[in-house]
Coordinates of C-alpha atoms in Angstrom, one line a residue:
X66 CA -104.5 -89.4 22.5
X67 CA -103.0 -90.5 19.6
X68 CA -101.7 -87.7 18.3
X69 CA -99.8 -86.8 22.1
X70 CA -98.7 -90.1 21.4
X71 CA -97.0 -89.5 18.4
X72 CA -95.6 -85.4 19.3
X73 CA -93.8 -87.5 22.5
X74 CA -92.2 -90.1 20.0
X75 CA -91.3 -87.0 17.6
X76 CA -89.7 -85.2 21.2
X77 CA -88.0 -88.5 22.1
X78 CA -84.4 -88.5 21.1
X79 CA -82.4 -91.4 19.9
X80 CA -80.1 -92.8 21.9
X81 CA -77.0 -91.8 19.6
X82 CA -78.6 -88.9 19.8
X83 CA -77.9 -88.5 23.4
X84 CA -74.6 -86.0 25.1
X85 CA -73.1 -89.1 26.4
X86 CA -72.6 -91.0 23.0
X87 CA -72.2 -87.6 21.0
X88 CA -69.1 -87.1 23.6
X89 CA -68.2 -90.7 22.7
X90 CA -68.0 -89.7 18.8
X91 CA -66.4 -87.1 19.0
X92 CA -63.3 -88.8 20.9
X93 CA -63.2 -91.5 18.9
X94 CA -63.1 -89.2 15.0
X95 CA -60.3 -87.2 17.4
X96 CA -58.5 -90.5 18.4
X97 CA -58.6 -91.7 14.6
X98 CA -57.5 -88.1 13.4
X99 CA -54.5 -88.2 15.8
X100 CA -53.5 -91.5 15.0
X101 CA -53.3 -90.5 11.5
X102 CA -51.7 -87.7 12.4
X103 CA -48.5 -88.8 14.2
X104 CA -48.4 -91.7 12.5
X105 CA -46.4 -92.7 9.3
X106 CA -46.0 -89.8 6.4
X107 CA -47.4 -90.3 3.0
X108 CA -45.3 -90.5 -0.2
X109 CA -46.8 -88.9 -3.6
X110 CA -46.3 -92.6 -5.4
X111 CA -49.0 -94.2 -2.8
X112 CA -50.7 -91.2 -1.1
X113 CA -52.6 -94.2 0.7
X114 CA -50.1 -96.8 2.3
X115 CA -49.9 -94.3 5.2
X116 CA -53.7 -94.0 5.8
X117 CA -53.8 -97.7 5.8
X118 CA -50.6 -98.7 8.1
X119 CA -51.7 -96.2 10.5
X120 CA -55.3 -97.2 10.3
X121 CA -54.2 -101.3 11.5
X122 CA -51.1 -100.3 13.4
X123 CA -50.4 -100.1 17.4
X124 CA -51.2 -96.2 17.1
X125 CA -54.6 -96.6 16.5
X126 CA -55.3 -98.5 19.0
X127 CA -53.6 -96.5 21.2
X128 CA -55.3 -93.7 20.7
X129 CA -58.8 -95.2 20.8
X130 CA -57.9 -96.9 24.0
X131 CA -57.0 -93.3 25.3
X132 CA -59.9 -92.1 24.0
X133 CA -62.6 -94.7 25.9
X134 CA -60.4 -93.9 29.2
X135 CA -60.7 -90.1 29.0
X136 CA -64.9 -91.1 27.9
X137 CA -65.0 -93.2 30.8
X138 CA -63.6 -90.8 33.3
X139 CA -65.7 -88.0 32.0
X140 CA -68.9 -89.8 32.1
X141 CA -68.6 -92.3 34.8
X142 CA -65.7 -90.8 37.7
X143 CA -66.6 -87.2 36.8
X144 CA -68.1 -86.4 40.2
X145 CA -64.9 -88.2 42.2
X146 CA -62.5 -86.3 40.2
X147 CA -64.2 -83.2 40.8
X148 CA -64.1 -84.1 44.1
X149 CA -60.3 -84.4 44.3
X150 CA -59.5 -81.6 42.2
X151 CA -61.3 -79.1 44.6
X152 CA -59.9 -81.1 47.7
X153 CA -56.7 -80.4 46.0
X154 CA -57.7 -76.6 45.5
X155 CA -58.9 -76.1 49.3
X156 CA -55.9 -77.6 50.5
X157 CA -52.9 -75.6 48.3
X158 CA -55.1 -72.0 49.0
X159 CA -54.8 -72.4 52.3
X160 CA -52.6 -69.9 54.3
X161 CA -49.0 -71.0 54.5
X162 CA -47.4 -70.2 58.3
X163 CA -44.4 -72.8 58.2
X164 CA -43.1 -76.3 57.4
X165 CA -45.2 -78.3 59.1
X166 CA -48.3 -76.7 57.9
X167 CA -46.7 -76.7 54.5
X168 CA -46.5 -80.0 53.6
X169 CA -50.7 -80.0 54.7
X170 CA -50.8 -83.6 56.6
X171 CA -52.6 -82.3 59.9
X172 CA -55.7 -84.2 60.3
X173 CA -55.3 -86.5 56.8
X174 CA -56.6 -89.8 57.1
X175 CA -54.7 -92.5 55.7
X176 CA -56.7 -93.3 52.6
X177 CA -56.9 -89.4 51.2
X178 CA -53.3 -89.5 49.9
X179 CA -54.4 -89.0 46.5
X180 CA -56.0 -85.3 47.6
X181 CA -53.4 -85.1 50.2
X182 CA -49.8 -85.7 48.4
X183 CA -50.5 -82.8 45.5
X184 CA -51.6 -80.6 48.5
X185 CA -48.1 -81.2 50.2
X186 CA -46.4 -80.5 46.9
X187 CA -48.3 -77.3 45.8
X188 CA -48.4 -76.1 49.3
X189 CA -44.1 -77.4 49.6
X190 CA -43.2 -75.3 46.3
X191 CA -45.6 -72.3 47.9
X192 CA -43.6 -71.7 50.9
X193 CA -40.3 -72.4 49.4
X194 CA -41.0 -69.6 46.7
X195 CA -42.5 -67.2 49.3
X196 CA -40.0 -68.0 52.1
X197 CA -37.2 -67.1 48.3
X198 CA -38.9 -63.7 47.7
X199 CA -39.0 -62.6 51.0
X200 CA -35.2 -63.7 52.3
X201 CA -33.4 -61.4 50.6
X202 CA -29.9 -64.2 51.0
X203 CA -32.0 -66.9 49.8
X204 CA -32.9 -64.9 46.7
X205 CA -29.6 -64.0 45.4
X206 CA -28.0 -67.1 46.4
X207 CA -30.7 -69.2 44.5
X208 CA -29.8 -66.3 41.3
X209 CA -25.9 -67.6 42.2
X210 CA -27.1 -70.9 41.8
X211 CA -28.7 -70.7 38.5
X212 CA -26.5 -68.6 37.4
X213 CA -23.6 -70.7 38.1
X214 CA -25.4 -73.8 36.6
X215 CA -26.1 -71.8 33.4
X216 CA -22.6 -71.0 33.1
X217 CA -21.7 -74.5 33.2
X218 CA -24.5 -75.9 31.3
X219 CA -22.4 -76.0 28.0
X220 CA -20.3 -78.4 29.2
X221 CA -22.6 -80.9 30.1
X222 CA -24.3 -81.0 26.7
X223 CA -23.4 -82.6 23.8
X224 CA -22.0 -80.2 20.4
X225 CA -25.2 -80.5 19.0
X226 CA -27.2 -79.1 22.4
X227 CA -24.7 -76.2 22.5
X228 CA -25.4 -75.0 18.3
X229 CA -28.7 -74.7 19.7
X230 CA -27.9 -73.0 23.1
X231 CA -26.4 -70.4 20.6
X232 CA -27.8 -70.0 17.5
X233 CA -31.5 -70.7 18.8
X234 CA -32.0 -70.2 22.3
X235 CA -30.1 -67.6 23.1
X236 CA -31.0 -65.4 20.8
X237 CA -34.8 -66.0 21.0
X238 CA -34.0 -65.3 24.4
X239 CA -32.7 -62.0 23.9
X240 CA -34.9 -61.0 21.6
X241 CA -38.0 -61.6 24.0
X242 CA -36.5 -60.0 26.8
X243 CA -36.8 -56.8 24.5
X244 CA -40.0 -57.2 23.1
X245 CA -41.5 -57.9 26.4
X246 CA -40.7 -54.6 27.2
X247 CA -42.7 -53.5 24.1
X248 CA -46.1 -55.6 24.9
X249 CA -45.8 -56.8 28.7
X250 CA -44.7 -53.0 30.0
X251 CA -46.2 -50.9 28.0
X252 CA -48.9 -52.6 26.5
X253 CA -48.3 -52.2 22.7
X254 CA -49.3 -55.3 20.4
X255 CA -45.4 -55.2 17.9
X256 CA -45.6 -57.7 14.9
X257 CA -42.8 -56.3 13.3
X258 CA -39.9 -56.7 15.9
X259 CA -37.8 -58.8 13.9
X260 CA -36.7 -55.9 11.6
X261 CA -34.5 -54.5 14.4
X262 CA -33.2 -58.1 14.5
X263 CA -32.4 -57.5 10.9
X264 CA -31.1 -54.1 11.4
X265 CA -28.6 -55.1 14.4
X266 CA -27.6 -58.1 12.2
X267 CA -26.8 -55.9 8.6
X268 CA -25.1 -53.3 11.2
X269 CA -22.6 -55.9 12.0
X270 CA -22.4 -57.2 8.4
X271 CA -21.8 -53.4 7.4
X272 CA -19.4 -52.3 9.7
X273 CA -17.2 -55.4 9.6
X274 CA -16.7 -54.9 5.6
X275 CA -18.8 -57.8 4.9
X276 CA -21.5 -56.4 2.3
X277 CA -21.4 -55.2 -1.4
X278 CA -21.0 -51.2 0.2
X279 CA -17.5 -50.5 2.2
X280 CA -17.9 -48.7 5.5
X281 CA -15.6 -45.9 6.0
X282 CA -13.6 -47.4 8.3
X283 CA -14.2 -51.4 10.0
X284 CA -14.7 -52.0 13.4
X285 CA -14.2 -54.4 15.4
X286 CA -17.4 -56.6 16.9
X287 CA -17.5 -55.3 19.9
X288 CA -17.8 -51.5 18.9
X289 CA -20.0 -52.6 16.3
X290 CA -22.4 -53.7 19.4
X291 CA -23.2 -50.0 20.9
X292 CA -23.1 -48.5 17.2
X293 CA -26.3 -51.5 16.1
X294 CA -28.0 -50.0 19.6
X295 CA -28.0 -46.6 18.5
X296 CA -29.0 -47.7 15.1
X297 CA -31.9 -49.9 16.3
X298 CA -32.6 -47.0 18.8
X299 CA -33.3 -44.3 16.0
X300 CA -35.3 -46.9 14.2
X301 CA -37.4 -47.8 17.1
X302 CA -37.9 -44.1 17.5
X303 CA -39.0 -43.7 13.4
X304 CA -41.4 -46.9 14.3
X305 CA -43.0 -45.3 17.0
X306 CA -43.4 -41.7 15.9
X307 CA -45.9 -42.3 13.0
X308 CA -48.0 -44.8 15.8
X309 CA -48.5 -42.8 19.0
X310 CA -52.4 -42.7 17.9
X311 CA -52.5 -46.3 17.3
X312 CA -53.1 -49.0 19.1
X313 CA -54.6 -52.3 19.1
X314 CA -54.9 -54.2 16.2
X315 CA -54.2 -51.2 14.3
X316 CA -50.5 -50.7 15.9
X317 CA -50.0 -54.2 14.8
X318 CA -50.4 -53.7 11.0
X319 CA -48.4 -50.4 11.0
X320 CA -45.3 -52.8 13.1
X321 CA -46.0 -55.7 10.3
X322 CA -46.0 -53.2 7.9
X323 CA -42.6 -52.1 8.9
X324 CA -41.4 -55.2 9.2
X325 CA -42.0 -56.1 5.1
X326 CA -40.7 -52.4 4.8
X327 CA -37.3 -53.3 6.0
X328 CA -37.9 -57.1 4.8
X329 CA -37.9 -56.2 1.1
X330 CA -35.5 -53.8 1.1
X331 CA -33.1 -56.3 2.5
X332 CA -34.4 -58.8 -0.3
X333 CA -34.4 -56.2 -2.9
X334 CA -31.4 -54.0 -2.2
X335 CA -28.7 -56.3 -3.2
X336 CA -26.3 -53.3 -4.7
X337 CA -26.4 -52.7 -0.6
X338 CA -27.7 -55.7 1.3
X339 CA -26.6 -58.7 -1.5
X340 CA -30.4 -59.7 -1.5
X341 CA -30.9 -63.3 -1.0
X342 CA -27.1 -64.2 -1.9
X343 CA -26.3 -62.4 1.7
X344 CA -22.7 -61.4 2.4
X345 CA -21.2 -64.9 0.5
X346 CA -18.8 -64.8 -0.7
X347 CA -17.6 -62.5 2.1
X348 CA -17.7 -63.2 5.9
X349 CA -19.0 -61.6 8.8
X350 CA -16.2 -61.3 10.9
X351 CA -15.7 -62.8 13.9
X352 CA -15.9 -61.5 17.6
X353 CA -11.9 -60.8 18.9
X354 CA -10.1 -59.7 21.5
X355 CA -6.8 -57.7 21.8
X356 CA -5.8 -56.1 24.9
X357 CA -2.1 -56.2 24.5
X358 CA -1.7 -58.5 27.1
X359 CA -4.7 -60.9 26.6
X360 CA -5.7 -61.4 22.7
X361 CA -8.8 -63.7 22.2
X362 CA -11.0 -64.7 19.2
X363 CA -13.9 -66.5 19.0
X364 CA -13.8 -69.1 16.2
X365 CA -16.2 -72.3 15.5
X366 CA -17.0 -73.3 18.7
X367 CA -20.0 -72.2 20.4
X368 CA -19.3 -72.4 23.9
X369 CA -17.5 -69.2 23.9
X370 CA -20.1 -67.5 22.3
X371 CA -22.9 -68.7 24.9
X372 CA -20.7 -67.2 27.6
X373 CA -20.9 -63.8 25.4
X374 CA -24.5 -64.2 25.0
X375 CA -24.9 -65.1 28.9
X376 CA -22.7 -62.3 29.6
X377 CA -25.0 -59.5 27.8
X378 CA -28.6 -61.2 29.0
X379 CA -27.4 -61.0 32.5
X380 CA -26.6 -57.8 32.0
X381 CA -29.7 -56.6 29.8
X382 CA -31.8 -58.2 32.6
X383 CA -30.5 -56.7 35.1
X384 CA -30.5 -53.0 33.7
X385 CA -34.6 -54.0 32.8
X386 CA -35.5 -55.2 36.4
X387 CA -34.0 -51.4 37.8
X388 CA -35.8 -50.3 34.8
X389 CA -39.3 -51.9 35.6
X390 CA -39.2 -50.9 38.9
X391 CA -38.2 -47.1 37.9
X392 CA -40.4 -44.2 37.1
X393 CA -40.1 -44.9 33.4
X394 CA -41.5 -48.3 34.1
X395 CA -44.5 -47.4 36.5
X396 CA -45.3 -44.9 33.6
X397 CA -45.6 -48.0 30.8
X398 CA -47.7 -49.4 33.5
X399 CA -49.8 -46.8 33.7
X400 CA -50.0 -46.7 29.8
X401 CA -50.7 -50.1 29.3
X402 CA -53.7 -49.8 32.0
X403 CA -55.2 -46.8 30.9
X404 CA -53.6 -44.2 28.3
X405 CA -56.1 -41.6 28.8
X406 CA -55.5 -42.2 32.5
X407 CA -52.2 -41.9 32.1
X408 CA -52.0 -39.0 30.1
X409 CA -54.9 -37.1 32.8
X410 CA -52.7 -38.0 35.5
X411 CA -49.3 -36.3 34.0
X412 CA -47.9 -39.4 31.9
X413 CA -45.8 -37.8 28.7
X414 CA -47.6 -40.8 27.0
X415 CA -45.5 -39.6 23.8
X416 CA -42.9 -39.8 25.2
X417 CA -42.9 -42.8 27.2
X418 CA -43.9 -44.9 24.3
X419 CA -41.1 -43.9 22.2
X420 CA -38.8 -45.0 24.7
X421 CA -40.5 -48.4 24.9
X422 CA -40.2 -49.0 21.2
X423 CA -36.1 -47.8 21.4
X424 CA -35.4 -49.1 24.6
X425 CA -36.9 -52.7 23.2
X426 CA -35.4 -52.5 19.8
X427 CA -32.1 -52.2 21.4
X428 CA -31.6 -55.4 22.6
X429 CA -32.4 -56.8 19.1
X430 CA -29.8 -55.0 18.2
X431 CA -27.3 -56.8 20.6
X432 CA -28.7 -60.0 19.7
X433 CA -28.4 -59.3 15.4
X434 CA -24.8 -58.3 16.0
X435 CA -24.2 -61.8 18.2
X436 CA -26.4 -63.7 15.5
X437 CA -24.2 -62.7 12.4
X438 CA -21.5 -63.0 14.2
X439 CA -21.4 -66.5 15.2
X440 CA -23.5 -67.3 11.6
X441 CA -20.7 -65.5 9.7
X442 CA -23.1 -65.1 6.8
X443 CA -27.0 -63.6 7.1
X444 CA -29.6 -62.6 4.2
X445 CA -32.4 -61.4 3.9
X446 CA -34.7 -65.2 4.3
X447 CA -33.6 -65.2 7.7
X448 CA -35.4 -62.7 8.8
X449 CA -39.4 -63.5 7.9
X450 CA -42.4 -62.4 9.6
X451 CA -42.6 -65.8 10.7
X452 CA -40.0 -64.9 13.6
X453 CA -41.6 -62.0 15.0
X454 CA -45.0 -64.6 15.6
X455 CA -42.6 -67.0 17.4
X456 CA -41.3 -64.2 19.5
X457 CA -44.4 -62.7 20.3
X458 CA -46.0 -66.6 21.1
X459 CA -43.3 -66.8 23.3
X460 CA -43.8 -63.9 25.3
X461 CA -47.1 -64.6 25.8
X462 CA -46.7 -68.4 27.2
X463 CA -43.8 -67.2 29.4
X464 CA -45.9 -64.7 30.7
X465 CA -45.9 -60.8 29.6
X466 CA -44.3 -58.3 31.8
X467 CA -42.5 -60.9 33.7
X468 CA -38.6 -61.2 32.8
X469 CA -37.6 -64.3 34.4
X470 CA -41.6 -65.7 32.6
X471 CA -40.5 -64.7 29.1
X472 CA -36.7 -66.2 29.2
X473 CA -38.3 -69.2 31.0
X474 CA -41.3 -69.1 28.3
X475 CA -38.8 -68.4 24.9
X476 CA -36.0 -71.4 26.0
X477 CA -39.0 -74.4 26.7
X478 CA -40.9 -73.7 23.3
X479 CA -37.5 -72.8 21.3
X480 CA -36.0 -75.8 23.0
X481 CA -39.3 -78.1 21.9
X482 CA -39.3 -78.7 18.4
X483 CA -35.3 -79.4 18.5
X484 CA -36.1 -82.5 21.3
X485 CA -39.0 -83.7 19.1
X486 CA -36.4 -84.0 16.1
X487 CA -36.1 -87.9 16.0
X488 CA -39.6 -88.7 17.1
X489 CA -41.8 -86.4 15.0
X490 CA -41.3 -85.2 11.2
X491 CA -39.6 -81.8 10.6
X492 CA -43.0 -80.3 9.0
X493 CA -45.2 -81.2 12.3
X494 CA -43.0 -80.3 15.1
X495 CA -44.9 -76.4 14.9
X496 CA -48.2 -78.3 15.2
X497 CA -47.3 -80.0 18.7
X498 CA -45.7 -76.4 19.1
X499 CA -49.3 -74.9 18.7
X500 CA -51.4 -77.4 20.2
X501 CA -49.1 -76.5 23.3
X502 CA -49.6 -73.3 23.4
X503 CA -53.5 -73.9 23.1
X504 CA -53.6 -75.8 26.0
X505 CA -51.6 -73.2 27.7
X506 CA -54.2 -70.1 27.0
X507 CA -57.1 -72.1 28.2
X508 CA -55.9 -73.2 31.0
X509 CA -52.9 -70.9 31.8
X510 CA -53.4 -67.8 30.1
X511 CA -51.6 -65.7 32.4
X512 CA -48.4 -67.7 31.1
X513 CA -46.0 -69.9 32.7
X514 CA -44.3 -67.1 34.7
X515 CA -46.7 -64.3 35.3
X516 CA -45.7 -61.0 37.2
X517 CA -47.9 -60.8 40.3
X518 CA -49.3 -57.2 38.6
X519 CA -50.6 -59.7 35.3
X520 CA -51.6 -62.4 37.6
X521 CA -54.2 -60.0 39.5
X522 CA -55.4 -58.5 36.6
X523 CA -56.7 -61.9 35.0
X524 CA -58.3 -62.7 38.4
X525 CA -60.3 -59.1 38.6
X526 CA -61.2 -59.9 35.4
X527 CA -62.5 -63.3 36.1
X528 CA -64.4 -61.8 39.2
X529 CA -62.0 -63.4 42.1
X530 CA -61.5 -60.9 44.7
X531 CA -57.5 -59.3 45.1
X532 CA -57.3 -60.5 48.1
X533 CA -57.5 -64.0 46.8
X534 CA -54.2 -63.8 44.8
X535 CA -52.1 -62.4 47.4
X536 CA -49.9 -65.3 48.4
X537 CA -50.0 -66.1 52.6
X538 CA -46.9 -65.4 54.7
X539 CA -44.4 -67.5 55.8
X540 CA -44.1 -65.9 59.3
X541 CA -45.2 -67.8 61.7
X542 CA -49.0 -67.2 62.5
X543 CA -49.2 -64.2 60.0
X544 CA -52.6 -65.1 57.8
X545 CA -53.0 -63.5 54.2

């Protein structure tokens, strides 16, 4: 008896032993770590006045008191939140037939407006969007709308807002536009996109007389543009060629591979490229205009190069969406699904994957030109690895294959860090910039955007039935 005794005390776990204070822990060393984390920065004469001021300041406290709160619903309310949250769930999946219905008050009792108000806004923004795509007026004159407030957007910002508009946002726009062409059409993992970035920008340099090695005759911005395409074109095609049998994680060391390629010889070609010291002490020229009649050139301030930016983006985009919708683009559909598919069915795989490395490296191209341009002096530093990872991040949190996801995706992370700048230190904004997107893979990871074809993939995958993705109608009576 005494020895049962005894194996039972052995078995019997302490009570810090026990989920519930383990849980509590683990919050609390998170709590502490984050406190230290966003709190005051160390200097090398007293590594440890920060440790202590953010160990006795308001911060820590703050986060411990957020950490109990989160404990205390987890442990204590978890049942009545799960209850709310699949109230909440019911109540937005349920068919859509008009306004009334929308908003989801028939039959809620007074006291349920905590299920019932994010019901009537998730089931609101439902039959707005599906009553959009489906009135052909209401969707162009919602693309008027934005696109009028976008042309005006400029002017509503401060000088600062519109350096970034330009020299940040725009062309991280661009340049995901293209490479979700790449990965979210036809399926190919690119971690070298950034040298055709390079490549548009040098072309522009070149041709404009603005590096060590004269072209045989300058040109003017503009006809530099369509001359950086073809360029970028024939480089995209030398990319692709050698990696028609890749794919995978293999396809993205050949594309990183290139990228260093055209990297170094950037860095290290300075009898052609000037190497670190760029084009100083020579300029990129400037973007003009002379039609005889009207004679325009753009100078210092960026507004007029946002418009030139917003000018080619609309356009790009919507050349992309007739191309998406073509047979080229139901044939990098078909290639991202299955390439042996694909290819048994009739699919010129070859050649359908060296137009999606061209076709994407061409708007890079725009987007170098534009870049050095505006900068009037590039080298090679500005063009690291380290770009074609935020390009590809952003892709992927906008949501691959879906234009208006990755524009949407590339302008909120890009526009992040720069609205963090007087809160949080310059070396940590990529940290809140990575625990973002984190949170958005686990919990989003079709992205902020996704095209319906993405969006039904992930739920096959995760064993929901099709016919639970397809949105309900907005005619009256019609049930999805």
């Amino acid at each position: 008896m005494s020895a049962g005794v005894s194996v039972a005390g052995l078995r019997k776990r302490a009570w810090y032993q026990r989920p519930r204070w383990r849980r509590l822990g683990a919050l609390l060393v998170t709590a502490v770590v984050l406190a230290q984390v966003t709190g005051e920065q160390g200097v090398r004469g007293d590594l440890f006045a920060a440790l202590e001021a953010n160990a006795t300041g308001p911060g820590m406290w703050l986060w411990l008191g957020v950490a109990l709160l989160v404990w205390v619903v987890r442990e204590f309310l978890h049942d009545w939140v799960r209850g709310v949250v699949s109230g909440v769930r019911e109540g937005a999946a349920r068919p859509v037939a008009g306004p009334r219905e929308a908003l989801g008050l028939q039959g809620a009792p007074w006291w349920a407006v905590h299920v019932w108000l994010p019901v009537m806004v998730v089931r609101g923004v439902r039959y707005v969007a599906e009553l959009v795509r489906r009135d052909r007026r209401l969707r162009w004159g919602g693309m008027a709308a934005l696109l009028l407030f976008l042309v005006f957007l400029p002017l509503m910002v401060a000088t600062y807002w519109q350096q970034v508009l330009v020299d940040q946002i725009g062309v991280y726009v661009l340049l995901a536009i293209g490479l979700n062409v790449v990965i979210g059409w036809a399926g190919m993992l690119d971690l070298g996109f950034i040298a055709f970035f390079a490549i548009g920008a040098y072309s522009a340099a070149y041709w404009t007389g603005a590096l060590p090695v004269r072209p045989p005759v300058e040109l003017n911005n503009f006809l530099v543009i369509p001359v950086a395409v073809v360029t970028c074109l024939i480089a995209g095609v030398l990319l692709g060629a050698p990696t028609l049998r890749l794919r995978g994680d293999y396809l993205a060391i050949v594309t990183l591979g290139f990228h260093e390629i055209v990297y170094l010889m950037a860095r290290n070609w300075t009898d052609v490229t000037g190497g670190t010291r760029g084009t100083s002490p020579e300029r990129v020229d400037n973007f003009s205009l002379d039609l005889g009649f009207l004679s325009y050139e753009w100078g210092l301030d960026p507004v007029p190069y946002y418009w030139l930016q917003l000018g080619f983006a609309v356009l790009i985009v919507f050349l992309f969406m007739r191309l998406e919708h073509s047979r080229v683009g139901r044939s990098w559909t078909a290639i991202r699904e299955d390439e042996i598919a694909a290819a048994a069915s009739g699919v010129d795989t070859v050649r359908f994957k060296l137009l999606a490395f061209a076709i994407g490296a061409s708007t890079s191209g725009v987007a170098g030109v534009i870049y050095a341009s505006k900068q009037g002096f590039i080298n090679s530093e500005m063009f690291v690895v380290l770009m074609s990872v935020l390009v590809l991040s952003y892709v992927i949190f906008g949501g691959m294959g879906s234009i208006p996801g990755v524009m949407a995706g590339a302008a909120l992370l890009v526009w992040l860090p720069e609205a963090l700048r007087d809160s949080v230190d310059p070396a940590d904004r990529y940290m809140y910039l990575g625990a973002v997107l984190v949170v958005m893979m686990i919990y989003r990871p079709q992205g902020l955007i996704p095209s319906r074809r993405r969006q039904r993939e992930l739920r096959l995958a995760e064993g929901v039935p099709a016919s639970a993705s397809v949105s309900a109608s907005v005619s009256g009576g019609e049930k999805a």
